[in-house]
CSV table of C-alpha atoms in Angstrom, one decimal:
chain,number,residue,atom,x,y,z
A,1,ALA,CA,4.8,-1.8,-1.7
A,2,GLN,CA,4.4,-5.5,-1.3
A,3,SER,CA,6.9,-8.2,-2.3
A,4,VAL,CA,7.1,-11.9,-2.0
A,5,THR,CA,10.3,-13.9,-1.6
A,6,GLN,CA,10.5,-17.6,-2.1
A,7,LEU,CA,13.8,-18.7,-0.6
A,8,ASP,CA,14.3,-21.8,-2.6
A,9,SER,CA,14.2,-21.9,-6.4
A,10,GLN,CA,14.3,-25.7,-6.5
A,11,VAL,CA,13.6,-28.4,-3.9
A,12,PRO,CA,14.4,-32.0,-4.7
A,13,VAL,CA,13.0,-34.6,-2.3
A,14,PHE,CA,12.4,-38.3,-2.2
A,15,GLU,CA,8.9,-39.8,-2.4
A,16,GLU,CA,7.2,-40.1,1.0
A,17,ALA,CA,9.6,-37.6,2.6
A,18,PRO,CA,8.3,-34.4,4.2
A,19,VAL,CA,8.8,-31.1,2.5
A,20,GLU,CA,8.7,-27.4,3.4
A,21,LEU,CA,8.6,-24.6,0.8
A,22,ARG,CA,9.5,-21.3,2.3
A,23,CYS,CA,7.8,-17.9,1.6
A,24,ASN,CA,8.4,-14.5,3.2
A,25,TYR,CA,6.5,-11.4,2.3
A,26,SER,CA,6.6,-7.7,3.0
A,27,SER,CA,3.6,-5.4,3.1
A,28,SER,CA,2.7,-2.2,4.8
A,29,VAL,CA,-1.0,-3.3,5.3
A,30,SER,CA,-3.0,-6.4,6.1
A,31,VAL,CA,-2.7,-8.9,3.4
A,32,TYR,CA,-4.3,-12.1,2.1
A,33,LEU,CA,-1.8,-14.9,1.4
A,34,PHE,CA,-2.1,-17.7,-1.1
A,35,TRP,CA,-0.2,-20.7,-2.4
A,36,TYR,CA,-0.8,-21.8,-6.0
A,37,VAL,CA,0.5,-24.8,-7.9
A,38,GLN,CA,1.4,-25.0,-11.6
A,39,TYR,CA,1.8,-28.2,-13.5
A,40,PRO,CA,3.8,-28.1,-16.8
A,41,ASN,CA,2.4,-25.9,-19.5
A,42,GLN,CA,-0.8,-25.2,-17.5
A,43,GLY,CA,-2.2,-22.2,-15.7
A,44,LEU,CA,-2.1,-21.9,-11.9
A,45,GLN,CA,-4.5,-23.6,-9.4
A,46,LEU,CA,-5.1,-22.6,-5.9
A,47,LEU,CA,-3.7,-24.8,-3.1
A,48,LEU,CA,-4.8,-22.8,-0.1
A,49,LYS,CA,-5.3,-19.3,1.2
A,50,TYR,CA,-5.0,-17.4,4.5
A,51,LEU,CA,-7.6,-14.7,5.1
A,52,SER,CA,-7.9,-14.4,8.8
A,53,GLY,CA,-8.4,-16.5,11.9
A,54,SER,CA,-6.4,-19.7,12.5
A,55,THR,CA,-2.9,-19.4,11.4
A,56,LEU,CA,-2.7,-23.0,10.2
A,57,VAL,CA,-4.4,-23.4,6.9
A,58,LYS,CA,-5.2,-26.7,5.2
A,59,GLY,CA,-5.4,-27.0,1.5
A,60,ILE,CA,-5.9,-29.6,-1.2
A,61,ASN,CA,-3.7,-32.6,-1.8
A,62,GLY,CA,-2.6,-32.8,1.8
A,63,PHE,CA,-0.8,-29.5,1.9
A,64,GLU,CA,-0.9,-27.0,4.7
A,65,ALA,CA,0.7,-23.6,5.5
A,66,GLU,CA,1.2,-21.6,8.6
A,67,PHE,CA,0.9,-17.8,8.7
A,68,ASN,CA,3.5,-16.2,11.0
A,69,LYS,CA,2.9,-12.5,11.3
A,70,SER,CA,6.0,-11.7,13.4
A,71,GLN,CA,8.2,-13.4,10.9
A,72,THR,CA,6.1,-12.3,7.9
A,73,SER,CA,6.2,-15.9,6.6
A,74,PHE,CA,3.8,-18.3,5.1
A,75,HIS,CA,5.6,-21.6,4.6
A,76,LEU,CA,4.0,-24.5,2.8
A,77,ARG,CA,4.4,-28.0,4.1
A,78,LYS,CA,3.4,-31.6,3.3
A,79,PRO,CA,4.3,-34.5,5.6
A,80,SER,CA,4.7,-37.1,2.9
A,81,VAL,CA,5.1,-36.1,-0.8
A,82,HIS,CA,4.1,-38.1,-3.9
A,83,ILE,CA,5.5,-38.3,-7.3
A,84,SER,CA,2.5,-36.4,-8.6
A,85,ASP,CA,3.4,-33.4,-6.4
A,86,THR,CA,6.2,-32.6,-8.8
A,87,ALA,CA,5.3,-29.1,-10.0
A,88,GLU,CA,6.1,-25.4,-9.5
A,89,TYR,CA,4.7,-23.7,-6.4
A,90,PHE,CA,4.0,-20.0,-6.1
A,91,CYS,CA,3.4,-18.0,-3.0
A,92,ALA,CA,1.3,-14.9,-3.5
A,93,VAL,CA,0.1,-11.8,-1.6
A,94,SER,CA,-3.1,-9.8,-2.4
A,95,GLU,CA,-3.3,-6.2,-1.5
A,96,ARG,CA,-5.3,-3.1,-2.5
A,97,GLY,CA,-3.7,-1.1,-5.3
A,98,THR,CA,-4.7,2.2,-6.8
A,99,GLY,CA,-7.0,0.5,-9.3
A,100,GLY,CA,-8.3,-2.3,-7.1
A,101,PHE,CA,-6.9,-5.4,-5.5
A,102,LYS,CA,-3.9,-6.9,-7.1
A,103,THR,CA,-2.0,-10.2,-6.4
A,104,ILE,CA,1.8,-10.3,-6.4
A,105,PHE,CA,3.6,-13.6,-6.8
A,106,GLY,CA,6.9,-14.9,-5.7
A,107,ALA,CA,9.5,-16.3,-8.2
A,108,GLY,CA,8.3,-19.8,-7.6
A,109,THR,CA,9.8,-23.0,-6.2
A,110,ARG,CA,10.2,-26.0,-8.3
A,111,LEU,CA,9.5,-29.2,-6.3
A,112,PHE,CA,10.9,-32.3,-7.8
A,113,VAL,CA,9.9,-35.6,-6.2
A,114,LYS,CA,12.2,-38.5,-6.8
A,115,ALA,CA,11.2,-42.2,-6.6
B,1,SER,CA,-20.0,-22.2,-13.9
B,2,GLN,CA,-17.3,-19.7,-14.8
B,3,THR,CA,-14.7,-20.4,-17.4
B,4,ILE,CA,-11.8,-18.5,-18.8
B,5,HIS,CA,-10.4,-18.8,-22.3
B,6,GLN,CA,-7.1,-17.6,-23.8
B,7,TRP,CA,-5.9,-17.8,-27.3
B,8,PRO,CA,-3.9,-18.5,-29.2
B,9,ALA,CA,-2.3,-21.2,-27.0
B,10,THR,CA,1.0,-20.9,-28.9
B,11,LEU,CA,2.5,-18.2,-31.0
B,12,VAL,CA,5.8,-17.7,-32.8
B,13,GLN,CA,6.4,-14.2,-34.1
B,14,PRO,CA,9.3,-12.3,-35.6
B,15,VAL,CA,10.9,-9.3,-33.9
B,16,GLY,CA,9.0,-6.1,-34.9
B,17,SER,CA,5.7,-7.8,-35.6
B,18,PRO,CA,2.5,-6.9,-33.8
B,19,LEU,CA,0.8,-9.0,-31.1
B,20,SER,CA,-2.7,-9.6,-29.9
B,21,LEU,CA,-3.6,-12.1,-27.2
B,22,GLU,CA,-7.2,-12.4,-26.2
B,23,CYS,CA,-8.8,-13.5,-23.0
B,24,THR,CA,-12.5,-14.0,-22.3
B,25,VAL,CA,-14.4,-15.0,-19.2
B,26,GLU,CA,-17.8,-16.7,-19.2
B,27,GLY,CA,-20.3,-17.2,-16.4
B,28,THR,CA,-19.7,-14.0,-14.5
B,29,SER,CA,-20.1,-10.3,-14.8
B,30,ASN,CA,-17.9,-7.4,-14.0
B,31,PRO,CA,-14.9,-9.5,-13.1
B,32,ASN,CA,-11.5,-8.1,-12.2
B,33,LEU,CA,-9.1,-9.1,-15.0
B,34,TYR,CA,-5.3,-9.6,-15.0
B,35,TRP,CA,-2.5,-10.2,-17.4
B,36,TYR,CA,0.7,-11.9,-16.0
B,37,ARG,CA,3.9,-12.9,-17.8
B,38,GLN,CA,5.9,-15.8,-16.7
B,39,ALA,CA,9.5,-15.7,-18.0
B,40,ALA,CA,11.8,-18.7,-17.5
B,41,GLY,CA,13.0,-18.8,-13.9
B,42,ARG,CA,11.4,-15.4,-13.0
B,43,GLY,CA,8.0,-16.3,-11.6
B,44,LEU,CA,4.9,-14.3,-12.5
B,45,GLN,CA,5.1,-10.7,-13.2
B,46,LEU,CA,1.9,-8.6,-13.1
B,47,LEU,CA,1.6,-6.6,-16.3
B,48,PHE,CA,-1.9,-5.1,-16.2
B,49,TYR,CA,-5.2,-5.3,-14.3
B,50,SER,CA,-8.6,-4.0,-14.9
B,51,VAL,CA,-11.6,-3.5,-12.7
B,52,GLY,CA,-14.0,-2.5,-15.5
B,53,ILE,CA,-14.5,-1.6,-19.1
B,54,GLY,CA,-11.9,0.8,-20.3
B,55,GLN,CA,-10.1,0.8,-16.9
B,56,ILE,CA,-6.6,-0.4,-17.1
B,57,SER,CA,-3.8,-0.2,-14.5
B,58,SER,CA,-0.3,-0.8,-15.7
B,59,GLU,CA,2.3,-2.2,-13.4
B,60,VAL,CA,5.4,-2.2,-15.4
B,61,PRO,CA,6.4,0.3,-18.2
B,62,GLN,CA,7.1,-1.8,-21.2
B,63,ASN,CA,6.5,-2.6,-24.8
B,64,LEU,CA,3.0,-3.9,-24.2
B,65,SER,CA,-0.5,-2.5,-23.8
B,66,ALA,CA,-3.9,-3.8,-22.6
B,67,SER,CA,-7.5,-3.0,-23.4
B,68,ARG,CA,-10.8,-4.0,-22.1
B,69,PRO,CA,-13.4,-3.3,-24.8
B,70,GLN,CA,-16.1,-5.4,-23.2
B,71,ASP,CA,-16.9,-6.5,-19.7
B,72,ARG,CA,-15.6,-10.0,-20.1
B,73,GLN,CA,-12.8,-9.4,-22.7
B,74,PHE,CA,-9.2,-8.5,-22.0
B,75,ILE,CA,-6.7,-8.0,-24.8
B,76,LEU,CA,-2.9,-7.8,-24.5
B,77,SER,CA,-1.2,-6.1,-27.5
B,78,SER,CA,2.1,-4.8,-28.8
B,79,LYS,CA,2.8,-2.8,-31.9
B,80,LYS,CA,6.4,-4.1,-32.3
B,81,LEU,CA,7.6,-7.2,-30.5
B,82,LEU,CA,11.0,-7.4,-28.9
B,83,LEU,CA,13.0,-10.6,-28.1
B,84,SER,CA,12.5,-9.9,-24.5
B,85,ASP,CA,8.7,-10.2,-24.9
B,86,SER,CA,9.0,-14.0,-25.2
B,87,GLY,CA,7.3,-15.8,-22.3
B,88,PHE,CA,4.2,-17.5,-21.1
B,89,TYR,CA,1.3,-15.1,-20.7
B,90,LEU,CA,-1.5,-15.9,-18.3
B,91,CYS,CA,-4.8,-14.2,-18.0
B,92,ALA,CA,-6.7,-14.4,-14.7
B,93,TRP,CA,-10.0,-13.2,-13.3
B,94,LYS,CA,-11.2,-12.5,-9.8
B,95,GLY,CA,-14.7,-12.1,-8.5
B,96,THR,CA,-16.3,-8.8,-8.0
B,97,GLY,CA,-16.5,-7.1,-4.6
B,98,ASP,CA,-14.0,-5.0,-2.7
B,99,SER,CA,-12.1,-7.9,-1.4
B,100,GLY,CA,-8.6,-9.2,-2.0
B,101,ALA,CA,-9.7,-12.5,-0.6
B,102,ASN,CA,-11.1,-13.6,-3.9
B,103,VAL,CA,-9.0,-16.2,-5.5
B,104,LEU,CA,-7.6,-15.7,-8.9
B,105,THR,CA,-8.7,-18.2,-11.6
B,106,PHE,CA,-6.2,-18.6,-14.4
B,107,GLY,CA,-6.5,-19.4,-18.1
B,108,ALA,CA,-4.4,-22.1,-19.7
B,109,GLY,CA,-1.9,-19.5,-20.9
B,110,SER,CA,-0.4,-18.4,-24.2
B,111,ARG,CA,3.2,-19.2,-25.0
B,112,LEU,CA,4.9,-16.5,-27.1
B,113,THR,CA,8.2,-17.0,-28.8
B,114,VAL,CA,9.8,-14.0,-30.5
B,115,LEU,CA,12.5,-14.8,-33.0
């Protein structure tokens, strides 16, 4: 069975500082990995995804993530954050279930960017 | 283009009352459909998913049920609400095909408060 662990529930950071949001997963088979962002009272939007190939994946809004198979990690990074990056970020794993593909999410990391 | 609609957006219901949340998708056919619940501080919990009309997979035994009466319609129901059913309910769809690489597209969510 798959699971996703986001190691930090909240990450406060100053504007223009770098940030890393950590994600570890467990799965018995090959998986697809995703990061989604949720702004207050909205649904989720895709930031980036890893399917195969290069382990460094670039997404929207200057975010990137690196897939590390040996450490089963998929950490999200941004070299310089902006106030508008304040949101909740979810790491997710997609794997085949008995009734089709299903996506499992981590508990989320709330990023708070301070001026 | 594809769009996903959820309603109602906000709902306040007494304990013991019934529930019906509706989700419809436009601009695609035979989508995979999902219901998630987001409780405060607990991330997204997969409740149900469906790969076709009348086909429902349940992830967590609970007070809720789901139905898919039409190809692009997914309904979440309860006969008697509990306080613990409060939360933010998100419907999502994924494109057809036997691939977990398809990205989930989320609706705007339905916020349920049970009093």
